[in-house]
Short mmCIF file of C-alpha atoms in Angstrom, two decimals:
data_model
loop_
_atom_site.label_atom_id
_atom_site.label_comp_id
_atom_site.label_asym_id
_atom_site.label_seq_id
_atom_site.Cartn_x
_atom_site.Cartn_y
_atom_site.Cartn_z
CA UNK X 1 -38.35 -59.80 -75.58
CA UNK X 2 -37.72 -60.31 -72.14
CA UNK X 3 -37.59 -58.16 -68.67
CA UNK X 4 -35.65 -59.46 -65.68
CA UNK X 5 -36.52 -58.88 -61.86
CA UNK X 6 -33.91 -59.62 -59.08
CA UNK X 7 -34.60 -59.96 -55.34
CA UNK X 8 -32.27 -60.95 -52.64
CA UNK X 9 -33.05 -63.91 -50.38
CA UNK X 10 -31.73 -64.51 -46.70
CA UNK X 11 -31.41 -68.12 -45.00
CA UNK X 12 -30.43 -68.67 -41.41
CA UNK X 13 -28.84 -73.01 -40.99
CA UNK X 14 -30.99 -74.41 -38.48
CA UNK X 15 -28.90 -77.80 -38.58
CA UNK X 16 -25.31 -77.54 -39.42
CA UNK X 17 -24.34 -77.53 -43.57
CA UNK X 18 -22.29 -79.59 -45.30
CA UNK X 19 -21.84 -79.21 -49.30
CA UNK X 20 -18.88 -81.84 -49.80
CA UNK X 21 -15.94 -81.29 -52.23
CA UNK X 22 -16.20 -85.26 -52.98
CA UNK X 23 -13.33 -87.48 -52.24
CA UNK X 24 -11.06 -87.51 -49.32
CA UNK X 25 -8.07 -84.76 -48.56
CA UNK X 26 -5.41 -84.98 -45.99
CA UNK X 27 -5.49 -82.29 -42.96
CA UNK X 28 -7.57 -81.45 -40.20
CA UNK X 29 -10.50 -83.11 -41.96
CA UNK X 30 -11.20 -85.90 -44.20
CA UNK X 31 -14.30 -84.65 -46.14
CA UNK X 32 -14.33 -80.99 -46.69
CA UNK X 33 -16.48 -78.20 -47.76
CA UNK X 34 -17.08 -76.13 -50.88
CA UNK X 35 -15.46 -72.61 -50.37
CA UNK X 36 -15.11 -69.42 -52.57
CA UNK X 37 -11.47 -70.03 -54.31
CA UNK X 38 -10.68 -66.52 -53.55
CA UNK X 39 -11.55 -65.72 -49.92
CA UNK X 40 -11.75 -69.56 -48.54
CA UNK X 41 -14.32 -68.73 -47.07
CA UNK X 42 -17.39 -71.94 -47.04
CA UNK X 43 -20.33 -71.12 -49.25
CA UNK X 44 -23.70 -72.77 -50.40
CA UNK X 45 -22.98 -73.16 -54.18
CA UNK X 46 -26.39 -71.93 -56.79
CA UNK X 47 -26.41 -75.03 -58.11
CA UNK X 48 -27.00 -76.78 -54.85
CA UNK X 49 -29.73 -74.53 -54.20
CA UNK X 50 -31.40 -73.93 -57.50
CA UNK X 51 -31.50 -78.32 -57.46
CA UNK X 52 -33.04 -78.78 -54.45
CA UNK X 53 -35.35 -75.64 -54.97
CA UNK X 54 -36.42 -77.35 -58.07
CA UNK X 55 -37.28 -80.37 -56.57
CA UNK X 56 -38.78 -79.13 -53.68
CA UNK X 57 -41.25 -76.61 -56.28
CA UNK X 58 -42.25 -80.43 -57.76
CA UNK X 59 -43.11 -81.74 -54.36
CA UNK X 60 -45.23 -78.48 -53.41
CA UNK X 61 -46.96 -79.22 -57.02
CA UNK X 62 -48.03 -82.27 -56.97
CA UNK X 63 -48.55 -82.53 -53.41
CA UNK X 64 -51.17 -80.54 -54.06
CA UNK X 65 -52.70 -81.81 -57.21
CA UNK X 66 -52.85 -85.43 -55.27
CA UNK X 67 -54.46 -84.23 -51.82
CA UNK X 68 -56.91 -82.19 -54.46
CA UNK X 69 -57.27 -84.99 -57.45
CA UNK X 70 -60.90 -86.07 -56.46
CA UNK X 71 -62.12 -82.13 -56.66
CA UNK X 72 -60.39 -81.49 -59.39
CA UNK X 73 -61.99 -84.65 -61.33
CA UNK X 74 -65.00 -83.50 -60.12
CA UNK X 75 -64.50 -79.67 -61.58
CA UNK X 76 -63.78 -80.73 -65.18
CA UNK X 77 -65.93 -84.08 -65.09
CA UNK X 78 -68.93 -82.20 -64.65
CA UNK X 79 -67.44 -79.46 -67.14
CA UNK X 80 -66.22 -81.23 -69.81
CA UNK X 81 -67.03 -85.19 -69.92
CA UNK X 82 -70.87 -83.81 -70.93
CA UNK X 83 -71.51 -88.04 -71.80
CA UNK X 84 -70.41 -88.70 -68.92
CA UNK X 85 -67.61 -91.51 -70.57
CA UNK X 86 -65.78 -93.55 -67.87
CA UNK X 87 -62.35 -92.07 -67.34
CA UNK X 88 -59.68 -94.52 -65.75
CA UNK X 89 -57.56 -91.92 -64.83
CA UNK X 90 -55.79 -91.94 -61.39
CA UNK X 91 -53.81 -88.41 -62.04
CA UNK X 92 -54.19 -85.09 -63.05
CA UNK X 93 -51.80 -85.58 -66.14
CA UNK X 94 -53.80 -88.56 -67.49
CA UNK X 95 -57.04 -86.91 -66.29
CA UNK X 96 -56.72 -83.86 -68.67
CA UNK X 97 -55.41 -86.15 -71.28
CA UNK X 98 -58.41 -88.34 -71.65
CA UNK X 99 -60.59 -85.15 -71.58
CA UNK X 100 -58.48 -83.84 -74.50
CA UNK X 101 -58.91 -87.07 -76.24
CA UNK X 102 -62.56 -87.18 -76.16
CA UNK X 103 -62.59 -83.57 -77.76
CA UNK X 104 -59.77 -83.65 -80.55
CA UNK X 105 -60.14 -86.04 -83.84
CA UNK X 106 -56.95 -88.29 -82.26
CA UNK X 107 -54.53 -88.28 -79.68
CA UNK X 108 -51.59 -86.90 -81.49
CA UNK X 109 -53.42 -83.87 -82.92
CA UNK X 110 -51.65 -80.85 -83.43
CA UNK X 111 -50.34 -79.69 -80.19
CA UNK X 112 -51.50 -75.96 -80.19
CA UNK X 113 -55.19 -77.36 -79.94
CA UNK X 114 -54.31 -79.63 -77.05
CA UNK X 115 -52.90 -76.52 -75.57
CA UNK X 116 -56.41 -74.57 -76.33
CA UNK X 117 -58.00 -77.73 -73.81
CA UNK X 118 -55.28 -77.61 -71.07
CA UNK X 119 -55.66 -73.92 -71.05
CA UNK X 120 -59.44 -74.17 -70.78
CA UNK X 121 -59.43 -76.71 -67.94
CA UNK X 122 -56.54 -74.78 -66.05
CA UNK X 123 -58.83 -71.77 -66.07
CA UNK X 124 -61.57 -73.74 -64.99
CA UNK X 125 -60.23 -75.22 -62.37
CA UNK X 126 -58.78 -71.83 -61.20
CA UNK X 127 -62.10 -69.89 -60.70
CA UNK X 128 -63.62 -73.19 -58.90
CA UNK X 129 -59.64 -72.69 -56.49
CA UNK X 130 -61.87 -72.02 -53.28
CA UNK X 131 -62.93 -75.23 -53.47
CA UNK X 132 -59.82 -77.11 -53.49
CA UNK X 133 -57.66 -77.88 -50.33
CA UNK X 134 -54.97 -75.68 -49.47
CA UNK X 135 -56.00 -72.15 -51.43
CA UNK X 136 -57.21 -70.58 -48.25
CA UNK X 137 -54.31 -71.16 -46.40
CA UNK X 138 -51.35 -68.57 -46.24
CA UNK X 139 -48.12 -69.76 -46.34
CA UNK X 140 -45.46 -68.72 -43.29
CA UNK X 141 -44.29 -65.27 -43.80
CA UNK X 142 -46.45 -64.75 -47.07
CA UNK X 143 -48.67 -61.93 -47.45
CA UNK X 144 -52.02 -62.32 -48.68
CA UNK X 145 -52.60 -62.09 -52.54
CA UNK X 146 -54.17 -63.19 -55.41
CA UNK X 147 -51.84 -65.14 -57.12
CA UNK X 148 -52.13 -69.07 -58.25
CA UNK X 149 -49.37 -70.30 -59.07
CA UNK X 150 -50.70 -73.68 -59.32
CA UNK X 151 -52.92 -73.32 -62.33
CA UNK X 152 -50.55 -72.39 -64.77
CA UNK X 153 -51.62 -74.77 -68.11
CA UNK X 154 -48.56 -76.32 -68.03
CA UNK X 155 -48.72 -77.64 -64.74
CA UNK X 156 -51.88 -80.22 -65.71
CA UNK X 157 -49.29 -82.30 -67.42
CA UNK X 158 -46.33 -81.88 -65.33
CA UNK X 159 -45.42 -84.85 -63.00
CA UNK X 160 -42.75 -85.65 -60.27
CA UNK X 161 -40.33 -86.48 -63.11
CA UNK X 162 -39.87 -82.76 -63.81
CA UNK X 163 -38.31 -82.49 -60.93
CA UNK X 164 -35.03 -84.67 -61.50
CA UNK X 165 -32.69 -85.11 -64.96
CA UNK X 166 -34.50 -86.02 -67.76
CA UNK X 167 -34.46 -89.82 -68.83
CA UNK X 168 -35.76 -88.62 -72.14
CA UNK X 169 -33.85 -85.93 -73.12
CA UNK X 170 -34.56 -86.99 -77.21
CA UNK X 171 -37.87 -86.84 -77.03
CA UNK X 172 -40.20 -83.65 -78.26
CA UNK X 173 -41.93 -81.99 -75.85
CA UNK X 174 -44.80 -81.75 -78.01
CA UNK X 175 -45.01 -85.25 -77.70
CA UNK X 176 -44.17 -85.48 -73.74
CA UNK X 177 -47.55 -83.78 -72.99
CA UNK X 178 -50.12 -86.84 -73.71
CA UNK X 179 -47.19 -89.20 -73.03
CA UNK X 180 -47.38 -91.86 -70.16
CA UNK X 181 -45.24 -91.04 -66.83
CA UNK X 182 -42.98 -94.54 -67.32
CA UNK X 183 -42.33 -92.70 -71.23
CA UNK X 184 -41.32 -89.55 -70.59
CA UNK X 185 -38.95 -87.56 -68.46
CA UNK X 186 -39.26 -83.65 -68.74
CA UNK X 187 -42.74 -82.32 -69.77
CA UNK X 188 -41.22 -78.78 -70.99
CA UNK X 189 -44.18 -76.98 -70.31
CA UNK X 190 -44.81 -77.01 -65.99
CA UNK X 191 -43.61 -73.86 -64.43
CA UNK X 192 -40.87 -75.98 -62.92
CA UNK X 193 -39.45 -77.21 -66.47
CA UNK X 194 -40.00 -73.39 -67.72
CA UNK X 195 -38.16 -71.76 -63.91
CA UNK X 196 -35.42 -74.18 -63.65
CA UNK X 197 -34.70 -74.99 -67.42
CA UNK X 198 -35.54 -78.41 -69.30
CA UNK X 199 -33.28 -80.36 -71.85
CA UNK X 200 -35.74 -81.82 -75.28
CA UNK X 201 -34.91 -81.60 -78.54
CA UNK X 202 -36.04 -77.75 -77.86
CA UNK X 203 -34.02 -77.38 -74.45
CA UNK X 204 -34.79 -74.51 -72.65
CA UNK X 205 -32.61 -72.76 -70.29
CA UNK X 206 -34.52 -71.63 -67.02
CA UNK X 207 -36.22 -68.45 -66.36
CA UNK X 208 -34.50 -68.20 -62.73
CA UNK X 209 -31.27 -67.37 -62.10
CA UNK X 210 -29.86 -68.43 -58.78
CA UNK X 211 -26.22 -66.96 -56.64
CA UNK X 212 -24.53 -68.35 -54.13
CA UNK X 213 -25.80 -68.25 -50.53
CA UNK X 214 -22.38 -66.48 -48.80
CA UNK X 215 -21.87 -66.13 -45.85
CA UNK X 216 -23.21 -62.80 -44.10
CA UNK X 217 -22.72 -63.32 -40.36
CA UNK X 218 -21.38 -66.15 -38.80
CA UNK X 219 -21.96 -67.35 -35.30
CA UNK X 220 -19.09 -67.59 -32.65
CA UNK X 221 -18.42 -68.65 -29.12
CA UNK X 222 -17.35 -65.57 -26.93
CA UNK X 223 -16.72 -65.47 -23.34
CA UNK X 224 -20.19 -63.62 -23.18
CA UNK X 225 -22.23 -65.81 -25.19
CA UNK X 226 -22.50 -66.48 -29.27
CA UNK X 227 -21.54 -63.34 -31.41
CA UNK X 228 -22.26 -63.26 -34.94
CA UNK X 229 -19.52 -61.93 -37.04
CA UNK X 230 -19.16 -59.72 -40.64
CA UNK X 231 -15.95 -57.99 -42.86
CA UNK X 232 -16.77 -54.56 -44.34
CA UNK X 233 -16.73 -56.55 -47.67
CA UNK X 234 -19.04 -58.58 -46.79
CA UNK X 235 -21.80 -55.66 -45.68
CA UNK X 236 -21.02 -53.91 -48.96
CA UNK X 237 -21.42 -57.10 -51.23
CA UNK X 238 -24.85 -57.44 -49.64
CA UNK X 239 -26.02 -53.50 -48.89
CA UNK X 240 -25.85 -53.80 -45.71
CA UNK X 241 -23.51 -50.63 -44.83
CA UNK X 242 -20.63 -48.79 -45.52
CA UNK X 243 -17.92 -49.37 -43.11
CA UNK X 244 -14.19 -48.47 -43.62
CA UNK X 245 -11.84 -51.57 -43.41
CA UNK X 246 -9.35 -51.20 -40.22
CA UNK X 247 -6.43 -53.02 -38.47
CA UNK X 248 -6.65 -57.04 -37.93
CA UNK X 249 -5.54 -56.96 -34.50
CA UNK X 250 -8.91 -55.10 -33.50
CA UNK X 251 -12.83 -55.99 -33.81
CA UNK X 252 -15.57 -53.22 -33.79
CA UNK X 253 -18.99 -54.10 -31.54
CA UNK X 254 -22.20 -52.48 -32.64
CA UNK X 255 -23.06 -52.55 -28.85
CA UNK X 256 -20.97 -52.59 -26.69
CA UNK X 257 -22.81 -52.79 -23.10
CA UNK X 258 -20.31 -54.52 -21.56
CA UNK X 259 -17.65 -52.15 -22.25
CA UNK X 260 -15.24 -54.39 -21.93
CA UNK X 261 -11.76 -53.78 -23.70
CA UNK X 262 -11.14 -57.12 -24.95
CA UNK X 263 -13.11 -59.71 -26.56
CA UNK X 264 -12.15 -63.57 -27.50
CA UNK X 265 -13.51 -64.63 -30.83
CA UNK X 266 -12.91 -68.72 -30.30
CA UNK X 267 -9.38 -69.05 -28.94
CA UNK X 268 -8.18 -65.70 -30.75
CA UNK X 269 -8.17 -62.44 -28.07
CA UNK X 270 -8.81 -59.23 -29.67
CA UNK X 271 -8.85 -55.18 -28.83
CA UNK X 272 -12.70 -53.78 -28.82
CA UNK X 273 -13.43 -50.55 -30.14
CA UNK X 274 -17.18 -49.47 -31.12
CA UNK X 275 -18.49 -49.39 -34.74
CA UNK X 276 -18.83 -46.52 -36.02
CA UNK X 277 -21.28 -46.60 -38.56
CA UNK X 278 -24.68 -48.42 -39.20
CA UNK X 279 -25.67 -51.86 -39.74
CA UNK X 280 -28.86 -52.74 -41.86
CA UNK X 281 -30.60 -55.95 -40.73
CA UNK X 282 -34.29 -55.12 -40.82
CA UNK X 283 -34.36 -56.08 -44.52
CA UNK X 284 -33.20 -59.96 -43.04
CA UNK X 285 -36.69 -60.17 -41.44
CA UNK X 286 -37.77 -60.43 -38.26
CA UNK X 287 -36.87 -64.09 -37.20
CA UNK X 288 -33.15 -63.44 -38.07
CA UNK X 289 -32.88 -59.79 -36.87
CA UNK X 290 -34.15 -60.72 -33.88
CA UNK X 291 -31.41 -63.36 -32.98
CA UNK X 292 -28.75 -61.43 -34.07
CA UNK X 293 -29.10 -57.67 -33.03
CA UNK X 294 -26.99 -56.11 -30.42
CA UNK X 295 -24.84 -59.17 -31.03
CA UNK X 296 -22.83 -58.58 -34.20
CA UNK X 297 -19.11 -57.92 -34.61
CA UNK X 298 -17.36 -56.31 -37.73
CA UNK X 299 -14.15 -57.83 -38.07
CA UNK X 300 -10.85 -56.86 -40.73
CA UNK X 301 -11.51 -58.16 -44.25
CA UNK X 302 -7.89 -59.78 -43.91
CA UNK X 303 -8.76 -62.09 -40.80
CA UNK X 304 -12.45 -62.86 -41.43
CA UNK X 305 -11.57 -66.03 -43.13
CA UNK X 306 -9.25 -67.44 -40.62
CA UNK X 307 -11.83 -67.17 -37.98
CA UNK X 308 -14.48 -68.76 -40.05
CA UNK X 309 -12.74 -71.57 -40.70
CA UNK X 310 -10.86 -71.97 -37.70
CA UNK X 311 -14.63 -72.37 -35.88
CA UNK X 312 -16.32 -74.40 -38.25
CA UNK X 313 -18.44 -77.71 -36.78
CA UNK X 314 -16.01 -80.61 -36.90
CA UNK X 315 -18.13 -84.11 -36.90
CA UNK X 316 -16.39 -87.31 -36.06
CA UNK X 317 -17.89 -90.35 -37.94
CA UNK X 318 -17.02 -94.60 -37.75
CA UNK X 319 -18.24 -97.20 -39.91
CA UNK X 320 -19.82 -99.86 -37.73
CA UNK X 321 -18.99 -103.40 -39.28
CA UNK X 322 -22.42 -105.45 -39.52
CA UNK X 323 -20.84 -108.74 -38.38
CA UNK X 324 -19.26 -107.20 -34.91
CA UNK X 325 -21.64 -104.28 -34.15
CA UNK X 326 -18.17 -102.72 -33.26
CA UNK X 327 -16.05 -100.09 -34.71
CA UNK X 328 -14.81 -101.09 -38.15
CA UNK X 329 -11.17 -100.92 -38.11
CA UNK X 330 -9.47 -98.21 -39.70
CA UNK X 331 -13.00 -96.28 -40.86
CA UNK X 332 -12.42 -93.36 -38.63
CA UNK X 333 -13.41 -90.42 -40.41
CA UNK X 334 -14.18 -86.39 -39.56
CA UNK X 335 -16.66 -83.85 -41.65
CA UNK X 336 -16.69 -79.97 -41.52
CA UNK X 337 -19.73 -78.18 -41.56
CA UNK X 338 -20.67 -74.66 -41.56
CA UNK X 339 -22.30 -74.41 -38.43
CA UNK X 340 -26.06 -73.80 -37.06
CA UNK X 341 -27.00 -69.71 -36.63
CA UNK X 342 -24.89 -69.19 -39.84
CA UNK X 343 -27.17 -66.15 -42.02
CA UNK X 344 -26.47 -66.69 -45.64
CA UNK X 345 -27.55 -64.09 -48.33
CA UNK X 346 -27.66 -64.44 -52.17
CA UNK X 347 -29.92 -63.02 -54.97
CA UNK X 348 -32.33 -64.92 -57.30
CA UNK X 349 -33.01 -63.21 -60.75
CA UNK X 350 -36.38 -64.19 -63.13
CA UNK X 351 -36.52 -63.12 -66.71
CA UNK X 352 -40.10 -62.01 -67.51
CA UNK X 353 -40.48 -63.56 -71.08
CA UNK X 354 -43.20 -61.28 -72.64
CA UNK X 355 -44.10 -63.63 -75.30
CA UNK X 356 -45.25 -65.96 -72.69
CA UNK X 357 -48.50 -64.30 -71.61
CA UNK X 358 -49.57 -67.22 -68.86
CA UNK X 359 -46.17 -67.12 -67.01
CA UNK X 360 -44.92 -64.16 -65.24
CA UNK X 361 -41.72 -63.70 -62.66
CA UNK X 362 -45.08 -63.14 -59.85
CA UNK X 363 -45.98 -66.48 -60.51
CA UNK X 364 -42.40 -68.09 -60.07
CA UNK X 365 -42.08 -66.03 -57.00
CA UNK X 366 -44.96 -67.21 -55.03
CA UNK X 367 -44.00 -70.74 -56.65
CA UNK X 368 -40.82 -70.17 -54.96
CA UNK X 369 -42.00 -68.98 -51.91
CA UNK X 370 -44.60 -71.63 -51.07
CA UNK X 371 -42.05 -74.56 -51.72
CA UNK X 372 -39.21 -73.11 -49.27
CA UNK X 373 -40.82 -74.74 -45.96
CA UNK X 374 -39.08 -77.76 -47.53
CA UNK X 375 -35.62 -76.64 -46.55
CA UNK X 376 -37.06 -76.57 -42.94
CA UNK X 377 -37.49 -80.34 -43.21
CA UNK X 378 -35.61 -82.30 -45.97
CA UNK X 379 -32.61 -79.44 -46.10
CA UNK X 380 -29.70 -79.09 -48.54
CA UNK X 381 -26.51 -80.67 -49.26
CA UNK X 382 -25.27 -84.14 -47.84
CA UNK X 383 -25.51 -86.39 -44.82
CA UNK X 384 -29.29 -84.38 -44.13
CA UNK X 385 -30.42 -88.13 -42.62
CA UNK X 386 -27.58 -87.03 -40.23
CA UNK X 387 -28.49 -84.19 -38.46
CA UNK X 388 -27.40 -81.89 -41.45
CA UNK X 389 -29.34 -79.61 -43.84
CA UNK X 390 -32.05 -77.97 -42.62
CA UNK X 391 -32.36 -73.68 -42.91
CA UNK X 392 -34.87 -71.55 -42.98
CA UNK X 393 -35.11 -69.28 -46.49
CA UNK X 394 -36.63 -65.49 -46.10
CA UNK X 395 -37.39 -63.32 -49.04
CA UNK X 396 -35.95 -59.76 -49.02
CA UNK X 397 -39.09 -57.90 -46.66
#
């Protein structure tokens, strides 16, 4: 039996965004962008995001199970290893392992009593939390709560590997959890391999279901500064507002202190009239309403993908030839991008499996939420060693 929760997410590009189509086209560019095959309009595909989420969830996990390895010996050495036995163990997997060992007849023992010890030690090292490194800190934009995501059983015997495809996709994951990390791929049983899906001989889809990031307003140069722009489809896809659609050669202005009668939008001219009508951006957050109020434009749901595309971020790139230090001949290429100040919005859905009484759609959420700061620095999508990639991800306030 399961119960699904949905919440929407926001992300604002703080570098421009490129998610290639692969290969090279001929027209204005050479390597373009992935765009909705209905509207044209450039997108951040869920598969993009639900990767790189994935891996960045790995990097938050056992970032902090290496900063906190020492403790966490420590914790179950002085709880568990009662004769004090020598444990050669330099990670948390193989920690919990050899502690396992030393308690079960052999080391392939049925796997629902190794579960019994990883569940014991999880909980143990759980109620010794203010201890470790990192639990007292809040992450940006979090509010304070309970939740501990980290010592879920299954994470004791996760490792970096669940982060990527599985180079042992035969293998049972009954078998992956006292496994070394150079013999198996997947563990099956981290709260990354149970969010984001695993394939074993018992594959598991994930519990999270991730959209698209479209496009909700999208920055462009006016004679009066940047002005972020929206369709009436667009603020009714993402409950935003209710606005009627009207003539393409016109734009509505939410404010309009100028009043000034006409208004460029990149080398188009158009009519101003004022919006009638309300726009809901507090649920954005603060960081994004704050850049973009009293500076958004509705524009016709018939012309807002011509203007998108027509002012997307056009990069010029050369191969260099090692020999010359030169221009290679003939490697003159261009990249689109969807440009910095872009807002994207999407929706993430988590099924609540009830049978599965240590992992909950909370836990996945604050999992979520505490590995996002990695899209500030590493990014999404290619040439992020470029000056490409980076946004900033906001859940629903």
């Amino acid at each position: 039996m399961s119960v699904c929760k949905g919440f929407n997410i926001y992300a604002i590009s703080t570098d421009p965004i490129y998610i290639g189509t692969g290969g090279y086209t001929i027209g204005r560019v050479d390597n373009t962008i992935v765009r909705d095959p209905i509207t044209r309009i450039p997108k951040i595909p869920g598969s993009s995001l639900a990767g790189t989420w994935r891996y960045y969830t790995a990097l938050t996990l056992q970032g902090f199970y290496r900063e906190n390895f020492d403790k966490i010996r420590d914790i179950l050495n002085k709880e568990y290893n009662k004769d004090n036995k020598d444990i050669d163990a330099k990670d948390v997997r193989k920690l919990v392992n050899t502690l396992a060992n030393n308690n079960l007849s052999n080391d392939e023992e049925k796997f629902s009593r190794r579960k019994e010890e990883f569940i014991k030690y999880a909980e143990t090292i759980k109620n010794k939390s203010e201890e470790l490194k990192g639990k007292n800190k809040q992450s940006q934009n979090e509010k304070s709560d309970n939740i501990q995501w980290e010592f879920y059983w299954g994470n004791l015997i996760s490792s970096i590997k669940c982060a990527g495809q599985d180079d042992k996709p035969s293998d049972d994951t009954e078998n992956s959890a006292y496994k070394g990390l150079d013999d198996t791929g997947h563990c099956g049983h981290c709260i990354i391999c149970k969010t984001f899906g695993f394939s074993k001989k018992q594959s598991q889809q994930g519990l999270a279901y991730f959209s698209d990031l479209n496009i909700l307003f999208f920055p462009v140069s006016t004679r009066f500064g940047v002005r972020w722009i929206t369709s009436p489809s667009i603020l009714r896809e993402a409950g935003l507002g209710e606005i009627e659609d009207f003539s393409d050669n016109k734009i509505k202005v939410v404010n309009n202190a100028g009043n000034y009668e006409f208004l460029n939008l990149g080398w188009l001219n158009f009519k101003v009239d004022r919006l009638d009508g309300s726009i809901v951006i507090s649920t954005l957050g603060n960081e994004i309403e704050n850049i973009i109020k009293n500076k958004i434009i509705v524009v016709s749901d018939s012309i807002i993908s011509q203007i998108i595309n027509a002012n997307l971020e056009v990069r010029t790139s050369v191969s260099i030839d090692p020999l010359t230090g030169a221009a290679k001949e003939g490697a003159l290429f261009t990249s689109e991008a969807i440009p910095r100040g872009t807002v994207f919005y999407g929706n993430v859905r988590i099924m609540d499996k009830l049978e599965d009484k240590g992992l909950n759609s909370d836990l996945i959420i604050q999992a979520l939420k505490e590995s996002r700061m990695y899209y500030e620095s590493f990014g999404i999508g290619g040439l992020v060693t470029r000056g490409f990639g980076r946004l900033k991800v906001y859940f629903e306030d």
